[in-house]
Structure formats: structure tokens, C-alpha cells
Amino acid sequence: MGQSGSDGPRGSALLTSSFAEDPAYAGLIRRFIAGMPERIREIECAVDASDVDRLRVVAHQLKGAAPGYGFETIGAAAGAVEAGIEGHAPASIEHVRDDVRVLIERCRSTLPGQGANAA
Amino acid sequence: MTPQTSHSGQDVPARVLVIDDCVDLHRLLKVRLGAEGYEMIEAVGGEDGLMRARRDTPDVVLLDLEMPGLDGFEVLRALKEDPRLQDVPVIVLSGLDSPGDKVTAFDLGAIDFVGKPFDMAELRARVRSALKISSLMRMLEQRAQLDGLTGLWNRAYFETQWANEAKRARRHDHPLSLAIVDIDRFKDVNDSYGHPAGDAVIQGLARLFQRELRGSDIACRYGGEEFALVMPETSPSSALALCERIREEFGALSWPRHPGRGVTFSCGIAGARGGVPVDPADWVEIADSNLYAAKRSGRDRSIMTDLTPEPGIRQAS
């Protein structure tokens, strides 16, 4: 994997796509990152509303799509959230709060000005 | 339509229908698979996907399983139950990857299963492979419906297509005509000049059909020296005129193996100017009895029945 940046919490390096050097992906990656604030808001809203079903759908979609854009660690974090929800019946936000935090941090770290690069 | 013209769509880009509720995935596949030259069709849910499949008839479907509303299994089942779509290869592209999900998908008719996240190069290869298999299946299916001697469609193909055309003509109240053609005194040709001479006559007539019929007409070798011509959107009188033209051309042909002996054919036609409620099998029988009437009345002629109200019988020779 060509991703750079750590998987750590806020304040870590800027997370870049493993396909960043591939010109065929340039526009795709730009648009994926541009949609990241909205995705983060969607996750936060689902958490605030304790809407586990909604959170699972968002995590499921990110698990499937993010690696395709070269953000494998986001896909893995989203997969952990989905697995955490599916592993508990009934599931609650509390079961996956730590996994959600990691997922949001990784999403944020794709945004210039949000990670350590901006600190 | 003769078999030689039936795959005119080979240069058209393959259509890939993606049924997935994830917009990010659509965007990715549209660019990365679109770069392969495919025409990409997007559907963001199961219902939408089925509608697009029925409307656009894709060459391959990439199908997510977990979607709100109609899920991927239900979409797959519906696709495989639709006679027009059941042969379209479906690659399941899903984050659900338990053995049970895979078995269910394959049992329902999926050709392949790719887990998410997926490797783009691998997905491209699998799409290519699905398209290739599908194309080979179509080719095999077509070969099984071809007559080896003439290259025309065979009787099995005729039976299917005739039933379809008769149903379509009746539903839309459109003209449709059927001609049954039989080479006169064919046994004499075989007995006098040998089977290669007989084969040459059959092939010569098949070439005439291929040259004279329109792309929408269907020429089939019905039996030994017997042929069936399905002519959609053709009134019985137009069918009679066409068959008469071909009959005259055929009768004027010179045969290298027996230059002094011409060959003729007789023809029975049954047609309708609009969709009439005649059973397809009865329709064939009427054309066939006209053929035998043409034989009995001296051969080298066509007899036609107009099946539309106030039917009449006309004879030409």
C-alpha cells in the first residue's frame, strides 16, 4: 500500500491515497476528498442520533468504496465499525464509539489543514 | 435476418450496468471501467436497477447485494426470471462475503462474485472474462441454430422465432407473412446428377434468399429441400410479390453440374395485413397446404392465403 501518513489520532500526518501518483485517479481522489466533510457529518449525525442502522450503512459503503480510491486504512476503519455493529445484537453506539472515533480521525486526516500538517 | 447479419452490434461498446447504492462506487467505476471503453449505466438501487436492465439490456451487470428496498438477491432472482435478461452475466460486487452469501448468489445465477473492497485490475479482468464467456455462449447457441449446409437458420430456430413473431404481430396488430418453399423434383436432381449437385441447388437457393430478403426477414432451412421464410411487417401480397421474384430468378439460374436442366420451386404463403388470431401452428399448416396445392397444380408457382378478414386465395405462376 502506498498510503502515507499514520493511522493515529487528530494531529497525525496528512493521509494521502495510495494511488496519488496515478494520473488516472487524480480527479477521482480530489472528488472523494471533497466529499469527506459531508461523510464525516453523516457519521457524526448518526452517532448523535444513536442511529445504528444509518451508521452501519455509511460504514458499509465506506468499507467498500474507500480502498478503491486508495484509502485502504479508511476502509479498514469503516469495516471495524460495521463489524462492531454486526457483532452485537442489539447494537448500540457505545459498542463502536472507539471504532467510530478512529474512522472519523482517518477521514479527517485526508483533509489538508486538518492533520498535523496544519498544526 | 440471416445468420451472417445477426451480430452487427459487435463494434458497439459493451454496456455495463452497475446496481449499487453507493455513489462513491459509481463514480469510481464510471471512470475506471469507462476508460476501458465500456458504456456505463448507473442505478442507485434495486428497483432502479431492474428498470434500467429492462430498458437498456446491458451486456454485463455489476450487482451489490446489500441495498435499501429491493436487495441484490431479489434483483438477481428477477433478472434470471426475465427471458430477455436471463443470459446477461451478473457479477456480484459485495461487502457480504460469507460462504452462504456466495453460494446463494451462484445458485441464483451469478457468474462471478467479487468481494468489497476489490482490486480494480482484478475487477476489470473479471468483467472482460464475463463478457467473453457470454459472447462464446451466444456464439455456441447461434451455431446450434444454424444449418450446416446453407448457413441459414435451422428448423429449431424457426420454431422459436415463428412463435415470437406471430405473437408480436398479433399483439401490435402488425402485418406478418410466412412462406414455405420446396424445390421441385429435387429427388430427380439428386438421382440424376448426384448429391453434390443437389447440395449445390440447395446452397444456390439459400444464397438467393440471403441476397433478396430484408434484414428483418428470417430464412430457415425447414427440412431437406424445404425452406421457411418469416417476413415480419410484410403483407401477404408483398410476400407473394417477393417470393415470385425469387422464384423467377431461381428458375433462370444455370447450374454448372447440369447446365441443360433448370430447377424450380413451389411456394405456399399465408399472411395477414394485421394481427389475426390464428394459432402459429395453424398458420404454418395453411402455408404448407398452399405449398402442396401449388405442387398439385403443376409446380413452379406460389399460392397465397390472406388470413386477414375476408380472406381470399390468389395464385401466381
CSV table of C-alpha atoms in Angstrom, one decimal:
chain,number,residue,atom,x,y,z
A,1,MET,CA,0.0,0.0,0.0
A,2,GLY,CA,1.3,3.4,-0.9
A,3,GLN,CA,-0.7,5.4,1.7
A,4,SER,CA,1.3,7.9,3.6
A,5,GLY,CA,0.5,9.3,7.0
A,6,SER,CA,-0.1,7.4,10.2
A,7,ASP,CA,-3.3,5.9,11.5
A,8,GLY,CA,-3.1,7.9,14.6
A,9,PRO,CA,-5.5,10.4,16.1
A,10,ARG,CA,-6.0,14.0,15.1
A,11,GLY,CA,-2.7,15.7,14.7
A,12,SER,CA,-1.2,12.9,12.6
A,13,ALA,CA,0.2,13.4,9.1
A,14,LEU,CA,-2.0,14.1,6.1
A,15,LEU,CA,-3.4,10.8,4.8
A,16,THR,CA,-2.9,10.5,1.1
A,17,SER,CA,-4.2,8.0,-1.4
A,18,SER,CA,-2.1,5.0,-2.4
A,19,PHE,CA,-3.0,6.0,-5.9
A,20,ALA,CA,-1.8,9.6,-5.6
A,21,GLU,CA,0.9,9.1,-8.2
A,22,ASP,CA,-1.5,7.7,-10.7
A,23,PRO,CA,-2.8,10.5,-13.0
A,24,ALA,CA,-5.9,8.4,-13.9
A,25,TYR,CA,-7.0,8.8,-10.3
A,26,ALA,CA,-6.3,12.4,-9.8
A,27,GLY,CA,-9.8,13.8,-10.4
A,28,LEU,CA,-11.4,10.8,-8.6
A,29,ILE,CA,-9.3,11.3,-5.5
A,30,ARG,CA,-10.0,15.1,-5.5
A,31,ARG,CA,-13.7,14.5,-5.6
A,32,PHE,CA,-13.6,11.8,-3.0
A,33,ILE,CA,-11.7,14.1,-0.6
A,34,ALA,CA,-14.1,16.9,-1.4
A,35,GLY,CA,-17.0,14.8,-0.2
A,36,MET,CA,-15.2,13.9,3.1
A,37,PRO,CA,-16.6,16.7,5.3
A,38,GLU,CA,-20.2,15.6,4.3
A,39,ARG,CA,-19.3,11.9,5.1
A,40,ILE,CA,-17.9,12.9,8.5
A,41,ARG,CA,-21.0,15.0,9.2
A,42,GLU,CA,-23.2,12.0,8.3
A,43,ILE,CA,-21.3,9.7,10.7
A,44,GLU,CA,-21.4,12.3,13.5
A,45,CYS,CA,-25.2,12.8,12.9
A,46,ALA,CA,-25.8,9.1,13.1
A,47,VAL,CA,-23.8,8.9,16.3
A,48,ASP,CA,-25.6,11.9,17.8
A,49,ALA,CA,-29.0,10.4,16.9
A,50,SER,CA,-27.9,7.0,18.1
A,51,ASP,CA,-28.9,5.8,14.7
A,52,VAL,CA,-27.0,2.5,14.5
A,53,ASP,CA,-28.6,1.4,11.2
A,54,ARG,CA,-27.6,4.6,9.5
A,55,LEU,CA,-24.1,4.4,10.9
A,56,ARG,CA,-23.8,0.8,9.6
A,57,VAL,CA,-24.9,1.8,6.1
A,58,VAL,CA,-22.3,4.7,6.0
A,59,ALA,CA,-19.6,2.4,7.3
A,60,HIS,CA,-20.5,-0.4,4.9
A,61,GLN,CA,-20.3,2.0,1.9
A,62,LEU,CA,-17.0,3.4,3.0
A,63,LYS,CA,-15.6,0.0,3.6
A,64,GLY,CA,-16.4,-0.9,0.0
A,65,ALA,CA,-15.5,2.3,-1.7
A,66,ALA,CA,-12.6,4.0,0.2
A,67,PRO,CA,-10.0,1.3,-0.8
A,68,GLY,CA,-11.0,1.8,-4.4
A,69,TYR,CA,-9.8,5.4,-4.1
A,70,GLY,CA,-6.5,4.3,-2.4
A,71,PHE,CA,-7.6,4.9,1.2
A,72,GLU,CA,-7.3,1.4,2.5
A,73,THR,CA,-7.0,2.4,6.1
A,74,ILE,CA,-10.3,4.3,6.0
A,75,GLY,CA,-11.8,1.1,4.5
A,76,ALA,CA,-10.4,-0.9,7.3
A,77,ALA,CA,-11.6,1.5,10.0
A,78,ALA,CA,-15.1,1.5,8.4
A,79,GLY,CA,-15.0,-2.3,8.3
A,80,ALA,CA,-14.3,-2.3,12.1
A,81,VAL,CA,-17.3,-0.1,12.7
A,82,GLU,CA,-19.5,-2.3,10.6
A,83,ALA,CA,-18.2,-5.5,12.3
A,84,GLY,CA,-18.6,-3.9,15.7
A,85,ILE,CA,-22.3,-3.2,15.0
A,86,GLU,CA,-23.0,-6.6,13.5
A,87,GLY,CA,-21.2,-8.3,16.4
A,88,HIS,CA,-23.7,-7.0,18.9
A,89,ALA,CA,-27.4,-7.7,19.0
A,90,PRO,CA,-28.9,-5.3,19.7
A,91,ALA,CA,-26.0,-3.0,18.9
A,92,SER,CA,-25.7,0.5,20.3
A,93,ILE,CA,-23.4,3.4,19.5
A,94,GLU,CA,-21.5,2.6,22.7
A,95,HIS,CA,-20.3,-0.7,21.3
A,96,VAL,CA,-18.5,1.1,18.5
A,97,ARG,CA,-17.6,4.5,19.9
A,98,ASP,CA,-13.9,3.9,19.8
A,99,ASP,CA,-14.0,2.5,16.3
A,100,VAL,CA,-16.1,5.4,15.1
A,101,ARG,CA,-13.5,7.8,16.6
A,102,VAL,CA,-10.7,6.1,14.6
A,103,LEU,CA,-12.8,6.2,11.5
A,104,ILE,CA,-13.6,9.9,11.8
A,105,GLU,CA,-9.9,10.7,12.5
A,106,ARG,CA,-8.8,8.9,9.4
A,107,CYS,CA,-11.4,10.6,7.3
A,108,ARG,CA,-10.4,14.0,8.7
A,109,SER,CA,-6.7,13.3,8.1
A,110,THR,CA,-7.4,13.3,4.4
A,111,LEU,CA,-8.3,17.0,4.6
A,112,PRO,CA,-5.5,19.5,4.2
A,113,GLY,CA,-5.4,21.7,7.2
A,114,GLN,CA,-7.0,19.1,9.5
A,115,GLY,CA,-4.0,17.0,10.3
A,116,ALA,CA,-0.5,17.6,11.7
A,117,ASN,CA,0.5,19.3,8.6
A,118,ALA,CA,-1.7,22.2,9.6
A,119,ALA,CA,-0.6,22.1,13.3
B,1,MET,CA,-32.4,-11.8,-40.9
B,2,THR,CA,-29.8,-14.3,-42.0
B,3,PRO,CA,-27.2,-15.5,-39.5
B,4,GLN,CA,-24.5,-13.6,-41.3
B,5,THR,CA,-26.0,-10.3,-40.3
B,6,SER,CA,-27.2,-11.1,-36.9
B,7,HIS,CA,-24.2,-9.8,-34.9
B,8,SER,CA,-23.9,-6.4,-36.5
B,9,GLY,CA,-23.5,-5.0,-33.0
B,10,GLN,CA,-20.0,-6.3,-32.5
B,11,ASP,CA,-18.4,-2.8,-32.7
B,12,VAL,CA,-20.8,-1.3,-30.2
B,13,PRO,CA,-19.2,-0.8,-26.8
B,14,ALA,CA,-20.3,-3.3,-24.2
B,15,ARG,CA,-22.8,-1.9,-21.8
B,16,VAL,CA,-22.1,-2.3,-18.1
B,17,LEU,CA,-24.9,-1.7,-15.6
B,18,VAL,CA,-23.8,-1.0,-12.1
B,19,ILE,CA,-26.5,-1.5,-9.4
B,20,ASP,CA,-25.2,-0.2,-6.1
B,21,ASP,CA,-26.5,2.3,-3.6
B,22,CYS,CA,-23.0,3.9,-3.0
B,23,VAL,CA,-22.4,7.0,-5.1
B,24,ASP,CA,-18.7,6.9,-4.5
B,25,LEU,CA,-18.5,3.4,-6.0
B,26,HIS,CA,-20.5,4.6,-9.1
B,27,ARG,CA,-18.1,7.5,-9.6
B,28,LEU,CA,-15.1,5.2,-9.3
B,29,LEU,CA,-16.4,2.5,-11.7
B,30,LYS,CA,-17.7,5.1,-14.2
B,31,VAL,CA,-14.2,6.5,-14.6
B,32,ARG,CA,-12.1,3.3,-14.2
B,33,LEU,CA,-14.3,0.9,-16.2
B,34,GLY,CA,-15.4,3.6,-18.6
B,35,ALA,CA,-11.7,4.1,-19.5
B,36,GLU,CA,-11.9,0.5,-20.9
B,37,GLY,CA,-14.4,1.7,-23.5
B,38,TYR,CA,-17.5,0.4,-21.8
B,39,GLU,CA,-20.7,2.3,-21.8
B,40,MET,CA,-21.5,2.7,-18.1
B,41,ILE,CA,-25.1,2.7,-16.8
B,42,GLU,CA,-25.8,3.6,-13.2
B,43,ALA,CA,-28.6,2.5,-10.9
B,44,VAL,CA,-28.6,3.5,-7.3
B,45,GLY,CA,-31.0,0.8,-6.0
B,46,GLY,CA,-32.6,-2.5,-6.8
B,47,GLU,CA,-35.8,-1.2,-8.3
B,48,ASP,CA,-33.9,1.4,-10.4
B,49,GLY,CA,-31.5,-1.3,-11.5
B,50,LEU,CA,-34.2,-3.7,-12.7
B,51,MET,CA,-35.9,-0.8,-14.6
B,52,ARG,CA,-32.6,0.1,-16.2
B,53,ALA,CA,-31.8,-3.5,-17.1
B,54,ARG,CA,-35.2,-3.9,-18.8
B,55,ARG,CA,-34.8,-0.7,-20.6
B,56,ASP,CA,-31.2,-0.8,-21.7
B,57,THR,CA,-30.5,-4.6,-21.9
B,58,PRO,CA,-26.9,-4.4,-20.6
B,59,ASP,CA,-24.1,-6.8,-21.6
B,60,VAL,CA,-23.0,-7.4,-18.0
B,61,VAL,CA,-24.4,-6.3,-14.6
B,62,LEU,CA,-22.3,-5.5,-11.5
B,63,LEU,CA,-24.7,-6.0,-8.6
B,64,ASP,CA,-24.4,-5.0,-5.0
B,65,LEU,CA,-26.2,-7.3,-2.6
B,66,GLU,CA,-26.9,-5.0,0.4
B,67,MET,CA,-29.2,-2.2,-0.7
B,68,PRO,CA,-32.2,-0.5,0.8
B,69,GLY,CA,-35.5,-1.6,-0.7
B,70,LEU,CA,-35.1,-4.4,-3.2
B,71,ASP,CA,-31.8,-6.2,-2.2
B,72,GLY,CA,-29.3,-7.7,-4.6
B,73,PHE,CA,-30.6,-11.3,-4.2
B,74,GLU,CA,-34.1,-10.2,-5.2
B,75,VAL,CA,-32.7,-8.2,-8.2
B,76,LEU,CA,-30.7,-11.3,-9.3
B,77,ARG,CA,-33.7,-13.5,-9.0
B,78,ALA,CA,-35.8,-11.1,-11.1
B,79,LEU,CA,-33.1,-10.8,-13.7
B,80,LYS,CA,-32.8,-14.6,-14.1
B,81,GLU,CA,-36.6,-14.9,-14.3
B,82,ASP,CA,-36.8,-12.4,-17.2
B,83,PRO,CA,-36.4,-14.3,-20.5
B,84,ARG,CA,-34.9,-11.2,-22.1
B,85,LEU,CA,-32.3,-10.8,-19.4
B,86,GLN,CA,-31.6,-14.2,-18.0
B,87,ASP,CA,-28.5,-14.7,-20.1
B,88,VAL,CA,-26.9,-11.4,-19.2
B,89,PRO,CA,-23.9,-12.2,-16.9
B,90,VAL,CA,-24.2,-10.8,-13.4
B,91,ILE,CA,-21.1,-10.2,-11.3
B,92,VAL,CA,-21.9,-9.8,-7.7
B,93,LEU,CA,-19.9,-7.0,-6.1
B,94,SER,CA,-20.5,-7.0,-2.4
B,95,GLY,CA,-19.2,-6.5,1.1
B,96,LEU,CA,-21.2,-9.5,2.1
B,97,ASP,CA,-18.7,-12.3,1.6
B,98,SER,CA,-19.8,-15.2,3.8
B,99,PRO,CA,-19.8,-18.6,2.1
B,100,GLY,CA,-23.6,-18.7,2.5
B,101,ASP,CA,-24.0,-15.4,0.6
B,102,LYS,CA,-21.7,-16.6,-2.2
B,103,VAL,CA,-23.5,-19.9,-2.5
B,104,THR,CA,-26.9,-18.2,-2.7
B,105,ALA,CA,-25.6,-15.7,-5.3
B,106,PHE,CA,-24.2,-18.5,-7.5
B,107,ASP,CA,-27.3,-20.7,-7.0
B,108,LEU,CA,-29.4,-17.7,-8.2
B,109,GLY,CA,-27.3,-17.5,-11.4
B,110,ALA,CA,-24.5,-15.1,-10.7
B,111,ILE,CA,-21.5,-15.7,-13.0
B,112,ASP,CA,-18.9,-14.4,-10.5
B,113,PHE,CA,-18.6,-12.9,-7.0
B,114,VAL,CA,-16.1,-10.1,-6.1
B,115,GLY,CA,-15.8,-9.0,-2.5
B,116,LYS,CA,-15.5,-5.4,-1.5
B,117,PRO,CA,-13.1,-3.8,-1.2
B,118,PHE,CA,-11.9,-5.0,-4.6
B,119,ASP,CA,-8.8,-4.6,-6.7
B,120,MET,CA,-9.6,-2.6,-9.8
B,121,ALA,CA,-7.3,-4.5,-12.1
B,122,GLU,CA,-8.9,-7.8,-10.9
B,123,LEU,CA,-12.4,-6.4,-11.4
B,124,ARG,CA,-11.6,-5.2,-14.9
B,125,ALA,CA,-10.2,-8.7,-15.7
B,126,ARG,CA,-13.4,-10.3,-14.3
B,127,VAL,CA,-15.6,-8.1,-16.4
B,128,ARG,CA,-13.6,-8.9,-19.5
B,129,SER,CA,-13.9,-12.6,-18.7
B,130,ALA,CA,-17.7,-12.4,-18.1
B,131,LEU,CA,-18.2,-10.7,-21.4
B,132,LYS,CA,-16.0,-13.2,-23.2
B,133,ILE,CA,-17.9,-16.2,-21.7
B,134,SER,CA,-21.2,-14.5,-22.5
B,135,SER,CA,-20.1,-13.9,-26.1
B,136,LEU,CA,-18.9,-17.5,-26.5
B,137,MET,CA,-22.2,-18.8,-25.1
B,138,ARG,CA,-24.1,-16.7,-27.6
B,139,MET,CA,-21.9,-18.0,-30.4
B,140,LEU,CA,-22.4,-21.6,-29.4
B,141,GLU,CA,-26.2,-21.0,-29.1
B,142,GLN,CA,-26.2,-19.5,-32.6
B,143,ARG,CA,-24.2,-22.3,-34.1
B,144,ALA,CA,-26.7,-24.8,-32.6
B,145,GLN,CA,-29.4,-23.0,-34.6
B,146,LEU,CA,-27.6,-22.9,-37.9
B,147,ASP,CA,-28.0,-25.2,-40.8
B,148,GLY,CA,-24.5,-26.6,-41.7
B,149,LEU,CA,-25.1,-26.8,-45.5
B,150,THR,CA,-26.6,-23.4,-46.2
B,151,GLY,CA,-25.7,-21.2,-43.2
B,152,LEU,CA,-29.3,-20.3,-42.8
B,153,TRP,CA,-31.2,-20.7,-39.6
B,154,ASN,CA,-32.3,-24.3,-38.8
B,155,ARG,CA,-35.8,-25.6,-38.0
B,156,ALA,CA,-35.3,-25.3,-34.2
B,157,TYR,CA,-34.6,-21.6,-34.6
B,158,PHE,CA,-37.6,-21.2,-36.9
B,159,GLU,CA,-40.0,-22.8,-34.4
B,160,THR,CA,-38.9,-20.3,-31.7
B,161,GLN,CA,-38.8,-17.2,-33.9
B,162,TRP,CA,-42.0,-18.0,-35.7
B,163,ALA,CA,-43.9,-18.3,-32.4
B,164,ASN,CA,-42.4,-15.0,-31.2
B,165,GLU,CA,-43.1,-13.2,-34.5
B,166,ALA,CA,-46.7,-14.4,-34.6
B,167,LYS,CA,-47.3,-13.3,-31.0
B,168,ARG,CA,-45.7,-9.9,-31.7
B,169,ALA,CA,-47.8,-9.4,-34.9
B,170,ARG,CA,-51.0,-10.2,-33.1
B,171,ARG,CA,-50.2,-8.0,-30.0
B,172,HIS,CA,-49.3,-5.0,-32.2
B,173,ASP,CA,-51.8,-5.7,-35.0
B,174,HIS,CA,-48.9,-5.7,-37.5
B,175,PRO,CA,-48.6,-7.5,-40.8
B,176,LEU,CA,-46.8,-10.8,-40.9
B,177,SER,CA,-46.3,-13.4,-43.7
B,178,LEU,CA,-44.9,-16.9,-43.8
B,179,ALA,CA,-43.7,-18.7,-46.9
B,180,ILE,CA,-42.9,-22.4,-47.2
B,181,VAL,CA,-40.7,-23.2,-50.2
B,182,ASP,CA,-40.0,-26.6,-51.6
B,183,ILE,CA,-37.6,-27.3,-54.5
B,184,ASP,CA,-39.5,-29.1,-57.3
B,185,ARG,CA,-38.4,-32.6,-58.3
B,186,PHE,CA,-35.4,-32.4,-56.1
B,187,LYS,CA,-35.0,-36.2,-55.9
B,188,ASP,CA,-34.6,-36.3,-59.6
B,189,VAL,CA,-31.7,-33.8,-59.4
B,190,ASN,CA,-30.0,-36.0,-56.7
B,191,ASP,CA,-30.7,-39.2,-58.6
B,192,SER,CA,-29.6,-37.9,-62.0
B,193,TYR,CA,-26.6,-35.7,-61.1
B,194,GLY,CA,-25.6,-36.9,-57.7
B,195,HIS,CA,-25.9,-35.5,-54.2
B,196,PRO,CA,-23.2,-32.8,-54.7
B,197,ALA,CA,-25.4,-31.4,-57.4
B,198,GLY,CA,-28.4,-31.5,-55.1
B,199,ASP,CA,-26.4,-29.7,-52.4
B,200,ALA,CA,-25.4,-27.0,-54.9
B,201,VAL,CA,-29.0,-26.4,-55.7
B,202,ILE,CA,-29.9,-26.1,-52.1
B,203,GLN,CA,-27.0,-23.7,-51.5
B,204,GLY,CA,-27.8,-21.7,-54.5
B,205,LEU,CA,-31.4,-21.1,-53.3
B,206,ALA,CA,-30.1,-20.2,-49.8
B,207,ARG,CA,-27.8,-17.6,-51.4
B,208,LEU,CA,-30.7,-16.1,-53.3
B,209,PHE,CA,-32.7,-15.8,-50.0
B,210,GLN,CA,-29.8,-14.1,-48.4
B,211,ARG,CA,-29.5,-11.7,-51.2
B,212,GLU,CA,-33.1,-10.9,-51.7
B,213,LEU,CA,-34.6,-10.9,-48.3
B,214,ARG,CA,-34.6,-7.8,-46.0
B,215,GLY,CA,-32.5,-7.8,-42.8
B,216,SER,CA,-35.7,-8.3,-40.7
B,217,ASP,CA,-36.8,-11.4,-42.6
B,218,ILE,CA,-35.8,-14.8,-41.3
B,219,ALA,CA,-34.8,-17.5,-43.8
B,220,CYS,CA,-34.6,-21.0,-42.4
B,221,ARG,CA,-33.9,-24.4,-43.9
B,222,TYR,CA,-37.0,-26.2,-42.8
B,223,GLY,CA,-36.2,-29.7,-44.0
B,224,GLY,CA,-34.2,-31.4,-46.7
B,225,GLU,CA,-35.2,-29.3,-49.7
B,226,GLU,CA,-37.8,-27.2,-47.9
B,227,PHE,CA,-37.3,-23.7,-46.6
B,228,ALA,CA,-39.4,-21.4,-44.4
B,229,LEU,CA,-39.3,-17.6,-44.8
B,230,VAL,CA,-40.7,-15.5,-42.0
B,231,MET,CA,-41.4,-11.9,-43.2
B,232,PRO,CA,-42.4,-9.5,-40.4
B,233,GLU,CA,-44.1,-6.3,-41.3
B,234,THR,CA,-45.0,-7.8,-44.7
B,235,SER,CA,-48.5,-8.1,-46.1
B,236,PRO,CA,-49.4,-11.3,-47.9
B,237,SER,CA,-49.5,-9.5,-51.3
B,238,SER,CA,-45.9,-8.1,-50.7
B,239,ALA,CA,-44.7,-11.5,-49.6
B,240,LEU,CA,-46.2,-13.1,-52.8
B,241,ALA,CA,-44.5,-10.5,-54.9
B,242,LEU,CA,-41.2,-11.1,-53.2
B,243,CYS,CA,-41.4,-14.9,-53.4
B,244,GLU,CA,-42.5,-14.6,-57.1
B,245,ARG,CA,-39.4,-12.5,-57.8
B,246,ILE,CA,-37.1,-15.1,-56.1
B,247,ARG,CA,-38.9,-17.9,-57.9
B,248,GLU,CA,-38.3,-16.4,-61.3
B,249,GLU,CA,-34.6,-15.7,-60.5
B,250,PHE,CA,-34.2,-19.2,-59.3
B,251,GLY,CA,-35.8,-20.7,-62.3
B,252,ALA,CA,-33.5,-18.7,-64.5
B,253,LEU,CA,-30.3,-19.9,-62.8
B,254,SER,CA,-27.9,-22.1,-64.7
B,255,TRP,CA,-26.3,-25.0,-62.8
B,256,PRO,CA,-22.7,-26.0,-63.7
B,257,ARG,CA,-23.3,-29.7,-62.8
B,258,HIS,CA,-26.4,-29.9,-65.1
B,259,PRO,CA,-26.4,-26.8,-67.4
B,260,GLY,CA,-29.2,-28.2,-69.5
B,261,ARG,CA,-31.5,-28.8,-66.6
B,262,GLY,CA,-33.1,-25.8,-64.7
B,263,VAL,CA,-34.6,-26.2,-61.3
B,264,THR,CA,-37.8,-24.6,-59.9
B,265,PHE,CA,-39.6,-24.3,-56.6
B,266,SER,CA,-43.1,-24.2,-55.4
B,267,CYS,CA,-44.2,-21.9,-52.6
B,268,GLY,CA,-47.1,-21.7,-50.2
B,269,ILE,CA,-47.7,-18.4,-48.4
B,270,ALA,CA,-50.0,-17.4,-45.6
B,271,GLY,CA,-50.0,-13.9,-44.3
B,272,ALA,CA,-52.0,-11.2,-42.6
B,273,ARG,CA,-52.2,-7.5,-43.0
B,274,GLY,CA,-52.8,-7.1,-39.3
B,275,GLY,CA,-52.5,-9.4,-36.3
B,276,VAL,CA,-55.1,-12.1,-36.7
B,277,PRO,CA,-56.0,-14.7,-34.0
B,278,VAL,CA,-54.6,-17.6,-35.9
B,279,ASP,CA,-52.5,-20.1,-33.9
B,280,PRO,CA,-48.9,-20.1,-35.2
B,281,ALA,CA,-49.1,-23.9,-35.8
B,282,ASP,CA,-52.3,-23.5,-37.8
B,283,TRP,CA,-50.6,-20.6,-39.7
B,284,VAL,CA,-47.8,-23.0,-40.8
B,285,GLU,CA,-50.3,-25.6,-41.8
B,286,ILE,CA,-52.1,-23.1,-44.1
B,287,ALA,CA,-48.9,-22.1,-45.7
B,288,ASP,CA,-47.9,-25.8,-46.1
B,289,SER,CA,-51.3,-26.8,-47.6
B,290,ASN,CA,-50.8,-23.9,-50.1
B,291,LEU,CA,-47.4,-25.3,-51.0
B,292,TYR,CA,-49.0,-28.7,-51.7
B,293,ALA,CA,-51.7,-27.1,-53.7
B,294,ALA,CA,-49.0,-25.4,-55.7
B,295,LYS,CA,-47.3,-28.8,-56.2
B,296,ARG,CA,-50.6,-30.4,-57.2
B,297,SER,CA,-51.5,-27.7,-59.7
B,298,GLY,CA,-48.3,-28.1,-61.7
B,299,ARG,CA,-45.3,-26.8,-59.6
B,300,ASP,CA,-43.2,-23.7,-60.2
B,301,ARG,CA,-45.7,-21.4,-58.7
B,302,SER,CA,-46.8,-19.7,-55.5
B,303,ILE,CA,-50.2,-19.9,-53.8
B,304,MET,CA,-51.1,-17.3,-51.1
B,305,THR,CA,-53.8,-17.1,-48.5
B,306,ASP,CA,-54.6,-13.7,-46.9
B,307,LEU,CA,-55.6,-14.5,-43.3
B,308,THR,CA,-57.0,-11.1,-42.6
B,309,PRO,CA,-60.8,-10.8,-42.5
B,310,GLU,CA,-62.4,-11.6,-45.9
B,311,PRO,CA,-59.6,-13.9,-46.8
B,312,GLY,CA,-59.0,-14.7,-50.4
B,313,ILE,CA,-56.8,-17.1,-52.3
B,314,ARG,CA,-54.6,-15.9,-55.1
B,315,GLN,CA,-52.5,-17.9,-57.4
B,316,ALA,CA,-49.4,-16.8,-59.4
B,317,SER,CA,-47.3,-18.9,-61.8
